[in-house]
Coordinates of C-alpha atoms in Angstrom, one line a residue:
X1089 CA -13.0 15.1 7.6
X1090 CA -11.5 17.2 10.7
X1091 CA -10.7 16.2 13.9
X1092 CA -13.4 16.5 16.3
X1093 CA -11.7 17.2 20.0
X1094 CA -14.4 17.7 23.4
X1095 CA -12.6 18.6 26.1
X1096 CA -14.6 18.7 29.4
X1097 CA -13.6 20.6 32.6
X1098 CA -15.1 22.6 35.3
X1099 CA -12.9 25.3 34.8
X1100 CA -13.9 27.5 32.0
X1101 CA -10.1 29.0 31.5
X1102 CA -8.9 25.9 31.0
X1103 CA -11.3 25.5 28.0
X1104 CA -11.1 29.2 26.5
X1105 CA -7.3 27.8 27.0
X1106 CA -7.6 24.0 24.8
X1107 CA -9.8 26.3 22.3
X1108 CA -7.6 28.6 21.2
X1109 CA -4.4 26.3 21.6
X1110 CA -6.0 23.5 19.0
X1111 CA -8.7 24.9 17.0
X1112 CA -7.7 25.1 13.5
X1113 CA -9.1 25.0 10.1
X1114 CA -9.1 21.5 10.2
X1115 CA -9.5 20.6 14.1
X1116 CA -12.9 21.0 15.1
X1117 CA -12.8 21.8 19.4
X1118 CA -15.9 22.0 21.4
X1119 CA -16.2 22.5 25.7
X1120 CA -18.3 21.4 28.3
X1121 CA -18.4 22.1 31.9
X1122 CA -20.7 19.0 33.0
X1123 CA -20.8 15.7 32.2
X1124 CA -23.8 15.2 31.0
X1125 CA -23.3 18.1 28.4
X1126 CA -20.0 16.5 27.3
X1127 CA -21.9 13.2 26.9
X1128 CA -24.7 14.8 24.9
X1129 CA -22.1 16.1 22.6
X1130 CA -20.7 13.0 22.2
X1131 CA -23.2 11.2 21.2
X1132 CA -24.5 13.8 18.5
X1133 CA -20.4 14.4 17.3
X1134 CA -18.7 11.6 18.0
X1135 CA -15.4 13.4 18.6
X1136 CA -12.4 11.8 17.9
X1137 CA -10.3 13.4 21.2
X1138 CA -11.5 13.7 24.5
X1139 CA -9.6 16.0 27.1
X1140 CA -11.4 15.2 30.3
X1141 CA -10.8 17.1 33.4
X1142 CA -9.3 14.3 36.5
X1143 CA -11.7 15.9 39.2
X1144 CA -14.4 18.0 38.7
X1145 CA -17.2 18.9 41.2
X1146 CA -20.0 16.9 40.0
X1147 CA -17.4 14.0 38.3
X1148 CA -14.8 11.8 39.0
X1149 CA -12.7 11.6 35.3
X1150 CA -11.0 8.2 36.4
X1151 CA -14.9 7.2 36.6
X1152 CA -16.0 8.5 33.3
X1153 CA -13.0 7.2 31.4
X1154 CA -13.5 3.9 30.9
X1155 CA -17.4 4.5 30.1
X1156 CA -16.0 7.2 27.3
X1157 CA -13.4 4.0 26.0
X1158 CA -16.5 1.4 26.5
X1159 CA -18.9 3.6 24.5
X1160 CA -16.1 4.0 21.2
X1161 CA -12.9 2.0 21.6
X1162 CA -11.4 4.2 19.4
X1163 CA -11.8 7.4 21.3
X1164 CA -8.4 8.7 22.2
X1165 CA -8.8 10.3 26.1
X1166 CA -6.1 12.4 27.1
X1167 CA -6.9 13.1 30.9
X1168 CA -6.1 16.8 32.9
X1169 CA -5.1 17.3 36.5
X1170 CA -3.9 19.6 38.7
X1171 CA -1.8 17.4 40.6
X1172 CA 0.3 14.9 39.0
X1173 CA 0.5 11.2 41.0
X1174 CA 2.3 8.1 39.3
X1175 CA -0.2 6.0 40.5
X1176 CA -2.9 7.5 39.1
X1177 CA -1.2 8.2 35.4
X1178 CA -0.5 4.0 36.1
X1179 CA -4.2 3.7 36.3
X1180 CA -5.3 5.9 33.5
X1181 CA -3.3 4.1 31.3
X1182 CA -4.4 0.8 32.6
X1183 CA -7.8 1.8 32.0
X1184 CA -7.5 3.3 28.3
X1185 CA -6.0 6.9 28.6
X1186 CA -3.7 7.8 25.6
X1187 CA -1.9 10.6 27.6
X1188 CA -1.8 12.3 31.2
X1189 CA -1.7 16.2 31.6
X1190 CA -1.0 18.2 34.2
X1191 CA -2.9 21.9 34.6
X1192 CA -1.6 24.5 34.6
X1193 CA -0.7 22.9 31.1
X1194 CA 1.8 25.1 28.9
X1195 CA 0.1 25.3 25.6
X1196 CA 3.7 24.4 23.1
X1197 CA 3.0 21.4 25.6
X1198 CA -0.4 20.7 25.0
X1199 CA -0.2 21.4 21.2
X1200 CA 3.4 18.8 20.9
X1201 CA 0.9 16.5 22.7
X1202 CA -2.2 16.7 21.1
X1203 CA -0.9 17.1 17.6
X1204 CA 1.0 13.5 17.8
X1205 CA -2.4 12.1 18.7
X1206 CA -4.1 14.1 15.9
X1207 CA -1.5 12.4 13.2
X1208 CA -2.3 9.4 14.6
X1209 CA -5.4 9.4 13.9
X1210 CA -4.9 10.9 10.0
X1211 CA -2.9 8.2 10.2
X1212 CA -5.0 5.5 11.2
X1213 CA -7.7 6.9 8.9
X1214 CA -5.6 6.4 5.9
X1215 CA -5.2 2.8 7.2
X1216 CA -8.9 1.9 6.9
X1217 CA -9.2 3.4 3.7
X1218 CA -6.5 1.3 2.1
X1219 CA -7.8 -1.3 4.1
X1220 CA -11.1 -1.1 3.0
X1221 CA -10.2 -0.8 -0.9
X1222 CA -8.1 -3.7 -0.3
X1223 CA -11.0 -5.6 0.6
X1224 CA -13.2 -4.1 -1.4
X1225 CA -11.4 -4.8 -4.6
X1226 CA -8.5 -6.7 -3.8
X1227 CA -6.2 -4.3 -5.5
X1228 CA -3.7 -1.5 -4.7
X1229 CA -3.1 1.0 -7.9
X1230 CA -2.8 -1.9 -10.7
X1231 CA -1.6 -4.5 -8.5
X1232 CA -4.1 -7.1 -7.5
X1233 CA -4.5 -9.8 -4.9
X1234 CA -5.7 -10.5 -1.7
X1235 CA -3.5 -13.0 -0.3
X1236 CA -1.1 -12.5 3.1
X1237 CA 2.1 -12.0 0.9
X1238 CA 0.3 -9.5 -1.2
X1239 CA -1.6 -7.7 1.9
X1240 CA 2.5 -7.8 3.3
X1241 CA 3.6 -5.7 0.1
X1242 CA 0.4 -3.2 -0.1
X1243 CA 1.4 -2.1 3.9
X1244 CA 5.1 -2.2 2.8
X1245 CA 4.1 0.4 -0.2
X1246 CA 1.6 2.6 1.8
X1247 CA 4.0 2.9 4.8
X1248 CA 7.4 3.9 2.9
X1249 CA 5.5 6.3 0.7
X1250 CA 5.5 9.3 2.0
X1251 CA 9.1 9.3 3.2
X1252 CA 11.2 7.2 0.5
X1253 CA 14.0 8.8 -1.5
X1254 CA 15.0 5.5 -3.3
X1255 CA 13.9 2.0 -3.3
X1256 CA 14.4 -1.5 -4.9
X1257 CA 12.1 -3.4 -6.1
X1258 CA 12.7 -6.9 -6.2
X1259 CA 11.2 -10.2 -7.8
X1260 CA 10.8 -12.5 -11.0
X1261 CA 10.1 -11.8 -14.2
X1262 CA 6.4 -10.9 -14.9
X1263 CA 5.5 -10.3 -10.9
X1264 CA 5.1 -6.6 -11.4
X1265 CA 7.4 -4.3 -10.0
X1266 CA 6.7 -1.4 -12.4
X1267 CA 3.2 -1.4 -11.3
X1268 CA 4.2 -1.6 -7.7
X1269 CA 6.5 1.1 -8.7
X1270 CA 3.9 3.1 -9.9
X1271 CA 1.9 2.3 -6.7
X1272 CA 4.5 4.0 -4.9
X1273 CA 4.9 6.9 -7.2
X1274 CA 1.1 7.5 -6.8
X1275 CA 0.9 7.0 -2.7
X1276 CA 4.2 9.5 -2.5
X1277 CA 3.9 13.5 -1.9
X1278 CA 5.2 13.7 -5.8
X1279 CA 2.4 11.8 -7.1
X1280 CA 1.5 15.0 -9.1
X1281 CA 4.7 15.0 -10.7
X1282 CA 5.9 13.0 -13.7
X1283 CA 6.8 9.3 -13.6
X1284 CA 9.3 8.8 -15.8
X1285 CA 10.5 4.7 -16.9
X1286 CA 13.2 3.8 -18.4
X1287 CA 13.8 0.2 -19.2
X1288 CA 17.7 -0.4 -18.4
X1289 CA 17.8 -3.6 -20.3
X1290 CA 16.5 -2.0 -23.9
X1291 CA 19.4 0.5 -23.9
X1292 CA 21.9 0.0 -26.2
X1293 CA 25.4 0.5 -24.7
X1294 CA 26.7 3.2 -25.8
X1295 CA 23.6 5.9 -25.2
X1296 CA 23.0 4.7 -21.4
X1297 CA 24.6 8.3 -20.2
X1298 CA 23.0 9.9 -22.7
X1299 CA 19.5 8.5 -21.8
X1300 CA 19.6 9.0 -18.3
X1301 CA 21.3 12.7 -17.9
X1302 CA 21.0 14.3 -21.3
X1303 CA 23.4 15.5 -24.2
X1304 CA 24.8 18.9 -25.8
X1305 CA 24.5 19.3 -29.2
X1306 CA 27.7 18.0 -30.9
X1307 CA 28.6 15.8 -28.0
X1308 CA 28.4 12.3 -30.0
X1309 CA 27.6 11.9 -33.8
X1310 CA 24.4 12.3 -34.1
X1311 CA 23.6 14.8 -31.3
X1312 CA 22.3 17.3 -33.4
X1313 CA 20.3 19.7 -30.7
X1314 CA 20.7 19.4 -26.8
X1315 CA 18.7 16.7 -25.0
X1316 CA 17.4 16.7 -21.4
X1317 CA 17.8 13.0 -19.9
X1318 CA 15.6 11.2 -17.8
X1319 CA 16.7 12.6 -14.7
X1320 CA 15.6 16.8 -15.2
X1321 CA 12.5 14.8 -17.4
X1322 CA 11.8 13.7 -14.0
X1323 CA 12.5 16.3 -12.0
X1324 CA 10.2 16.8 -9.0
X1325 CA 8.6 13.3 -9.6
X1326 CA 9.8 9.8 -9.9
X1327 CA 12.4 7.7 -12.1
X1328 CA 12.2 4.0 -12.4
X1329 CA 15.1 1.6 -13.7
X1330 CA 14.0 -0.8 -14.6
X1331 CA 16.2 -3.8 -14.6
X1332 CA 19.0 -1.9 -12.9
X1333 CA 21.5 -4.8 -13.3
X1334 CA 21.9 -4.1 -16.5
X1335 CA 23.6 -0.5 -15.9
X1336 CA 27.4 -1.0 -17.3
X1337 CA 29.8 -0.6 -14.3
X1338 CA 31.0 3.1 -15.5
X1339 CA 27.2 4.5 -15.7
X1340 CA 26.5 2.9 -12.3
X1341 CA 29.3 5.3 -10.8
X1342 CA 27.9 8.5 -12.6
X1343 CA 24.5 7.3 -11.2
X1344 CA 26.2 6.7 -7.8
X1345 CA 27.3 10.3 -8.1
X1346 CA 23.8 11.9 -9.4
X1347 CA 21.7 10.2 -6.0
X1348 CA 24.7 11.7 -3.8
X1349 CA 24.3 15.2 -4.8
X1350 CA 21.5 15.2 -6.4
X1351 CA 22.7 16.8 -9.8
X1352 CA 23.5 16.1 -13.3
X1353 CA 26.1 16.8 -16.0
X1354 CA 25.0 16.0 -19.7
X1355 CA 27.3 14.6 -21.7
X1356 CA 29.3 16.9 -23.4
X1357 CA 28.7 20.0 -20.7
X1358 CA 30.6 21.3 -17.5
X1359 CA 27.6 22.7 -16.1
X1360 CA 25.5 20.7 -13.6
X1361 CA 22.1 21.1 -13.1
X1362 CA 20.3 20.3 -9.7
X1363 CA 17.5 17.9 -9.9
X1364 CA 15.0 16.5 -7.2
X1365 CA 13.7 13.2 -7.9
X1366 CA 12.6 9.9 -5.9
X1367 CA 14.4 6.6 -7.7
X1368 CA 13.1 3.4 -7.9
X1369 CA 15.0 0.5 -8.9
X1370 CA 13.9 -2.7 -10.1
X1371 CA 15.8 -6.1 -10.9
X1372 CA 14.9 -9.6 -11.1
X1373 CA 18.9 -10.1 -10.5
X1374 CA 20.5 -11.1 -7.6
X1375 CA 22.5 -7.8 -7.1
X1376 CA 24.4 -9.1 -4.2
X1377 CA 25.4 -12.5 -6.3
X1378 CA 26.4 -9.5 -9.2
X1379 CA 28.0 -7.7 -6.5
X1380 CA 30.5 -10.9 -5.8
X1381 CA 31.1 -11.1 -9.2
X1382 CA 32.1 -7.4 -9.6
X1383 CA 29.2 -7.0 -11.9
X1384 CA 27.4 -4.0 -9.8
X1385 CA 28.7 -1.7 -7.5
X1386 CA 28.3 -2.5 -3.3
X1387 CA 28.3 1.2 -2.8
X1388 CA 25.1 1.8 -5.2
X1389 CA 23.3 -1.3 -3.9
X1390 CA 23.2 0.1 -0.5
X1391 CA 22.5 3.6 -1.8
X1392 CA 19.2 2.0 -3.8
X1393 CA 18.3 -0.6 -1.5
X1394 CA 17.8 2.2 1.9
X1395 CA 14.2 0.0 1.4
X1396 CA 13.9 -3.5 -0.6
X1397 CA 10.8 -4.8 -1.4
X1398 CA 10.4 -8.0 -3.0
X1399 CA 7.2 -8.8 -5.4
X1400 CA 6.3 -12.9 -4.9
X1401 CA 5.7 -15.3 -7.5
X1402 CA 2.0 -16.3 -8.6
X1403 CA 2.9 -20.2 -7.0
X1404 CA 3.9 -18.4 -3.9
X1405 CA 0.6 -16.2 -3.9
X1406 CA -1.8 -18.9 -6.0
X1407 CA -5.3 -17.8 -3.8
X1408 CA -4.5 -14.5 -5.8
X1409 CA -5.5 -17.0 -9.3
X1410 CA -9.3 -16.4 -9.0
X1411 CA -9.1 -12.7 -8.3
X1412 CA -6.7 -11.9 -11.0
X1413 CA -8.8 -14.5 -13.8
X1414 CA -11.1 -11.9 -12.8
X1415 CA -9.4 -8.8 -13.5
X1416 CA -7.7 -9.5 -16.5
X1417 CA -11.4 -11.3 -17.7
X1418 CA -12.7 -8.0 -17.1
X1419 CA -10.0 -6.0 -18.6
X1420 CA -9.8 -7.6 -21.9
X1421 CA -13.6 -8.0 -22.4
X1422 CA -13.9 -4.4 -22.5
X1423 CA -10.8 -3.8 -24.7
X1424 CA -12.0 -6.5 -27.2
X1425 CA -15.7 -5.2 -26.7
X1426 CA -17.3 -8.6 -25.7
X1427 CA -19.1 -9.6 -23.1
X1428 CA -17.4 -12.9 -21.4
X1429 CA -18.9 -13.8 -18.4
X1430 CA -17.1 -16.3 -16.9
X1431 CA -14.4 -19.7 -17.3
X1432 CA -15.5 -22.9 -17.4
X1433 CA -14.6 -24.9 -14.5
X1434 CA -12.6 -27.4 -17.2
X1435 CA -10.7 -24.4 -17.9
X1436 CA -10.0 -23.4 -14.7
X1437 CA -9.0 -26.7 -13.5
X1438 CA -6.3 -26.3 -16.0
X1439 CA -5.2 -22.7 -15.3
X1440 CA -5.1 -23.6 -11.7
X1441 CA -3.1 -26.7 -12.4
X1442 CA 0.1 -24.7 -14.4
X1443 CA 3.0 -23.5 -12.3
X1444 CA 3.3 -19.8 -14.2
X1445 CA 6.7 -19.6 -14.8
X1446 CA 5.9 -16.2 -16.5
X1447 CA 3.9 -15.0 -13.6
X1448 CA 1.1 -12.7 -13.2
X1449 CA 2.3 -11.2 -17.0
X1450 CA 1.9 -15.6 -18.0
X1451 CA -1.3 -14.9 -16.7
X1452 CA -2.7 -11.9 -17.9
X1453 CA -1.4 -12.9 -21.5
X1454 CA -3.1 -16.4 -21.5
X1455 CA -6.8 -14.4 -20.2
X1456 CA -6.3 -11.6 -23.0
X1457 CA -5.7 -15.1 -25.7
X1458 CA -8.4 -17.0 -24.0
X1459 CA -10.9 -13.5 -24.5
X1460 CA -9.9 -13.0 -28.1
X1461 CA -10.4 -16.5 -29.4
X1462 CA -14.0 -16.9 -27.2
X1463 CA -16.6 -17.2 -29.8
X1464 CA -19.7 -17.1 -26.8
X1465 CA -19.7 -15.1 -23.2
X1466 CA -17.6 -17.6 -21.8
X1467 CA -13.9 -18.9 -21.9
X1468 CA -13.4 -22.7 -22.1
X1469 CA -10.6 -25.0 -22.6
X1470 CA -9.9 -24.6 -26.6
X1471 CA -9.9 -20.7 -26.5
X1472 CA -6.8 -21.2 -24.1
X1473 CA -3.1 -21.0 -25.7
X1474 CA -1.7 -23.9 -27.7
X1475 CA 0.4 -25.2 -24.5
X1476 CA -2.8 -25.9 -22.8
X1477 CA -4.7 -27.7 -25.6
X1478 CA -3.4 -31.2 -24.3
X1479 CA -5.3 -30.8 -21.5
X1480 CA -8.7 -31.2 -22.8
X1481 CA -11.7 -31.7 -20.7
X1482 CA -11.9 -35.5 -21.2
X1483 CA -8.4 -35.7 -19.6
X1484 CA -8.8 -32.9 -16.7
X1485 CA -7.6 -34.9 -14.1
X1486 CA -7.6 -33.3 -10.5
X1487 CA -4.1 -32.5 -8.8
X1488 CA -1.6 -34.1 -6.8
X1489 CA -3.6 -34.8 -3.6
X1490 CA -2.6 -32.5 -0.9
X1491 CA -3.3 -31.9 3.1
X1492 CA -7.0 -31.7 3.6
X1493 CA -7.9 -27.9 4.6
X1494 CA -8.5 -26.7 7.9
X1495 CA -11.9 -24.8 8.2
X1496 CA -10.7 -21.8 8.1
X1497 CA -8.7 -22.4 4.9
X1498 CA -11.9 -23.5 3.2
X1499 CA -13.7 -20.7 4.6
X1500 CA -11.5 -18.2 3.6
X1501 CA -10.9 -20.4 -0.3
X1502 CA -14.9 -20.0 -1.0
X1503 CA -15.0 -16.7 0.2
X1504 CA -12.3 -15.3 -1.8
X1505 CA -14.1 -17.2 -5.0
X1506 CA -16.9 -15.5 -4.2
X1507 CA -15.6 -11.8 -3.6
X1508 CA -14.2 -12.5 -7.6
X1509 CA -17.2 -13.7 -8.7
X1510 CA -18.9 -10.1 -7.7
X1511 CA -16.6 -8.6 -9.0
X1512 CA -14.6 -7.3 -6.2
X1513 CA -18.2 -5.8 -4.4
X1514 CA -17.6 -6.8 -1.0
X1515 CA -21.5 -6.2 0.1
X1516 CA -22.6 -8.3 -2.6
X1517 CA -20.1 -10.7 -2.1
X1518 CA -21.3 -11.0 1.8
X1519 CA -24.9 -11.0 0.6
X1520 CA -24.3 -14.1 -1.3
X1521 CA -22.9 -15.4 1.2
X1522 CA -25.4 -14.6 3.6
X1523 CA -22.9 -12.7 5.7
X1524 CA -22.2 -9.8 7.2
X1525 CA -19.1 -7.5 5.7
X1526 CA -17.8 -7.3 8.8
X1527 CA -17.9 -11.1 8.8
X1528 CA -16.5 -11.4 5.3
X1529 CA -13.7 -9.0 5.8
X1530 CA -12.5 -10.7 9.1
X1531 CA -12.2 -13.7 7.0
X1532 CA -10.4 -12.5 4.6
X1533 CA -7.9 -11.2 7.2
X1534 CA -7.8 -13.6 9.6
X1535 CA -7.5 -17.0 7.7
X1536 CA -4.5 -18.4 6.7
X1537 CA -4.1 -18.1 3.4
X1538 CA -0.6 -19.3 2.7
X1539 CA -1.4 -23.1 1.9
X1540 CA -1.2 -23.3 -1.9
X1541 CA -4.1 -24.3 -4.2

C-alpha cells in the first residue's frame, strides 16, 4: 500500500511545494487549505502523514493536533511554522507531534525529514504483519511456537535480516537452527538467491577445502573435471555451516580469509574468484570453551558471531508442546494420507511429562511414529515409541506438583490450547472462546508465559 500524506495549510505555495517535494510512485500527497476539507479527507483516506500548518486564518494547528492524534493514534503529524519558538516545538511534542518544521522549508530538508518518517512507517507495517502471522499461526518460516523466548528469536530474525553479512546460530541439538537459518535466508534482500547447506560435521577430512571453495581438475586423485565449491554455488545468496566446530583448524583460516575479502581460490588454482554471499553458522558447541582449548580460531568467532542468536530448548519453551503436537500432527497426517484428528489426553499427559532431550526434532520424530502406527483418527498411548509404552494409561500419574498459576498464566495456558486446537485460526480460536481477537492476541502477548508446564 502507499503512503498516504495530507498536508493542510493556508498557503497554497506551500502545498504546490510538499506535492512536488514527496509525491512519488509510491507516496500518495493530497492538500487542503481549510480544516474542515483536511478533516473530510481524513476521514475518507485515512492518511498515514499529516503536515499541518501552525497558524492558519481560520485554525490554530496546536488546537487541531491533538484531535488529529485522538482520532488515530497512529497518525504521524509533522507541524509547519513560520516562526520557530522552543516552547512551542516543547509543546507539540508534548502533545503528539513527530517533528517541527519551519517555512520557508528547504525541500532536501523536508524530503531527509519526511522520508525517515515514511520508513518508519514501512517499517512498522512490516511489524504487524509478522506480528499478526505470528499470532495467527504461531510460526515464523518452519519455526513454530508462541512462547516469549520464541517471540524473542522471531524479532531477533526479522530485525537483523535485512542488514546481516554473517551470523551464528546457536543452541542444542534438535532446536532448529537450520530452519531459523533458513528463516533468515528468506526475510534477507537475497531471499531470491540460492541457499546453499553444508553440514560441517558429515565431511570427511580430507575434502573440507574442496567442498567449500571448489577444485581443478587433477588437483587430488580423483578430481577428474573442475568443481565449483559451495561458496560461487552460493554466490549472491546464503551459505550455512552447519556445525561450524567441526571445521579443522587449517580450513577455518582459509575460511577466515574467504569472509575477509570476499573471494575464493579452488584447490589446485592461482586464480581467485570474487563471491558475494551472506554466511550463517551454526553450532551446538561452546566455541569460546573450543576457543580455550585452541580448538577454533578467536579471530573467526568474532568474524561469525558480528550477531549470535541462540535457539532454546523445548523444556525452556514447553507452552510451545501443544502448538508443535499440532503442527507435526498435521504435517505427518498428510504425508501418511490419514486423517488423525487429535491425542488422547492419556497420551498427552505423557508427552508433556518427558524432558526432550532431543528437542523439537525428539518431538517431531515421536508425532511422525505416533501417526504411522495410529490405526483410527486419533493418537493414543500404544501408537507412541517404545520408550513411552511404560507409561500406560492405568499408571498416568500427574506431575511433580508445582506453584499454582496466576490468572493470567491460566489464561494465557487455555488460550494457547485453544489457538492449536483451531489449528492456528486466530478468529476461530477467539470465537471459541467467546472473545474478541483483539482480546485473544493481547493475551497471548501480554501473559507470562515463562513458567514451565
Amino acid at each position: 500500500m502507499p503512503i498516504k500524506i495530507l498536508a493542510l495549510d493556508d498557503d497554497p505555495a506551500i502545498l504546490s511545494l510538499v506535492k512536488s517535494a514527496l509525491q512519488s510512485d509510491d507516496v500518495e500527497v493530497q492538500t487542503a487549505t481549510l480544516p474542515e476539507e483536511a478533516w473530510r479527507i481524513a476521514r475518507k483516506d485515512n492518511p498515514d502523514i499529516i503536515l499541518l500548518d501552525l497558524v492558519m486564518p481560520t485554525a490554530n494547528g496546536m488546537e487541531l493536533l491533538p484531535q488529529f492524534i485522538a482520532w488515530n493514534p497512529l497518525i504521524v503529524v509533522v507541524l509547519l511554522t513560520g516562526e520557530y519558538h522552543p516552547e512551542y516545538a516543547v509543546e507539540a511534542i508534548q502533545k503528539g507531534a513527530s517533528d517541527y518544521l519551519t517555512k520557508p522549508v528547504e525541500i532536501d530538508l523536508l524530503q531527509k525529514r519526511i522520508g525517515k518518517r515514511i520508513e518508519e512507517i514501512r517499517k512498522h507495517r512490516r511489524v504487524l504483519e509478522l506480528e499478526e502471522e505470528f499470532a495467527r499461526t504461531g510460526r515464523l518460516g518452519d519455526l513454530v511456537g508462541l512462547s516469549r523466548p520464541m517471540l524473542n528469536v522471531y524479532a531477533r530474525l526479522e530485525r537483523i535480516a535485512p542488514h546481516y553479512r554473517s551470523v551464528l546460530i546457536t543452541g542444542e541439538t534438535g532446536t532448529g537452527k537450520e530452519l531459523a537459518a533458513r528463516a533468515l535466508h528468506s526475510l534477507s534482500p537475497v531471499s531470491s538467491g540460492p541457499f546453499v547447506v553444508c553440514n560441517c560435521a558429515a565431511l570427511v577430512e580430507t575434502l573440507f577445502e574442496s567442498e567449500l571453495f571448489g577444485h581443478t581438475a587433477g588437483a587430488f586423485t580423483g578430481a577428474v573435471k573442475d568443481r565449483a565449491g559451495l561458496f560461487e554455488t552460493g554466490n549472491g545468496g546464503t551459505v550455512f555451516l552447519d556445525e561450524i566446530g567441526e571445521l579443522p583448524l587449517n580450513v577455518q583460516s582459509k575460511l577466515l580469509r574467504v569472509l575477509q575479502r570476499h573471494e575464493v581460490q579452488r584447490v589446485g588454482s592461482s586464480t581467485v574468484r570474487p563471491v558475494d554471499v551472506r554466511v550463517i553458522a551454526a553450532t551446538n558447541r561452546n566455541l569460546k570453551d573450543e576457543i580455550a582449548g585452541k580448538q577454533f580460531r578467536e579471530d573467526l568467532y568474532y568474524r561469525l558471531a558480528v550477531v549470535e542468536i541462540h535457539l532454546p530448548r523445548l523444556t525452556d519453551r514447553h507452552e510451545d508442546l501443544v502448538l508443535l503436537q499440532r503442527h507435526f500432527l498435521t504435517e505427518y497426517s498428510k504425508r501418511y494420507n490419514k486423517r488423525i484428528r487429535s491425542i488422547t489426553n492419556r497420551a498427552q499427559a505423557v508427552l508433556m511429562r518427558h524432558t526432550w532431550p532431543g528437542n523439537v526434532r525428539e518431538l517431531e520424530n515421536v508425532i511422525g511414529h505416533a501417526c504411522m502406527m495410529a490405526a483410527g483418527d486419533v493418537i493414543d498411548v500404544w501408537d507412541l515409541p517404545d520408550e513411552f509404552q511404560g507409561q500406560k494409561h492405568d499408571s498416568v500419574q500427574p506431575a511433580a506438583v508445582e506453584a499454582p498459576l496466576t490468572m493470567a498464566e491460566a489464561e494465557f495456558r487455555h488460550a494457547l490450547s485453544v489457538l492449536a486446537q483451531a489449528g492456528g485460526n486466530k478468529q476461530e480460536a477467539a470465537e471459541i472462546l467467546g472473545i474478541s481477537r483483539n482480546t485473544l492476541y493481547r493475551i497471548l502477548k501480554d501473559a507470562n508465559p515463562e513458567k514451565q508446564v
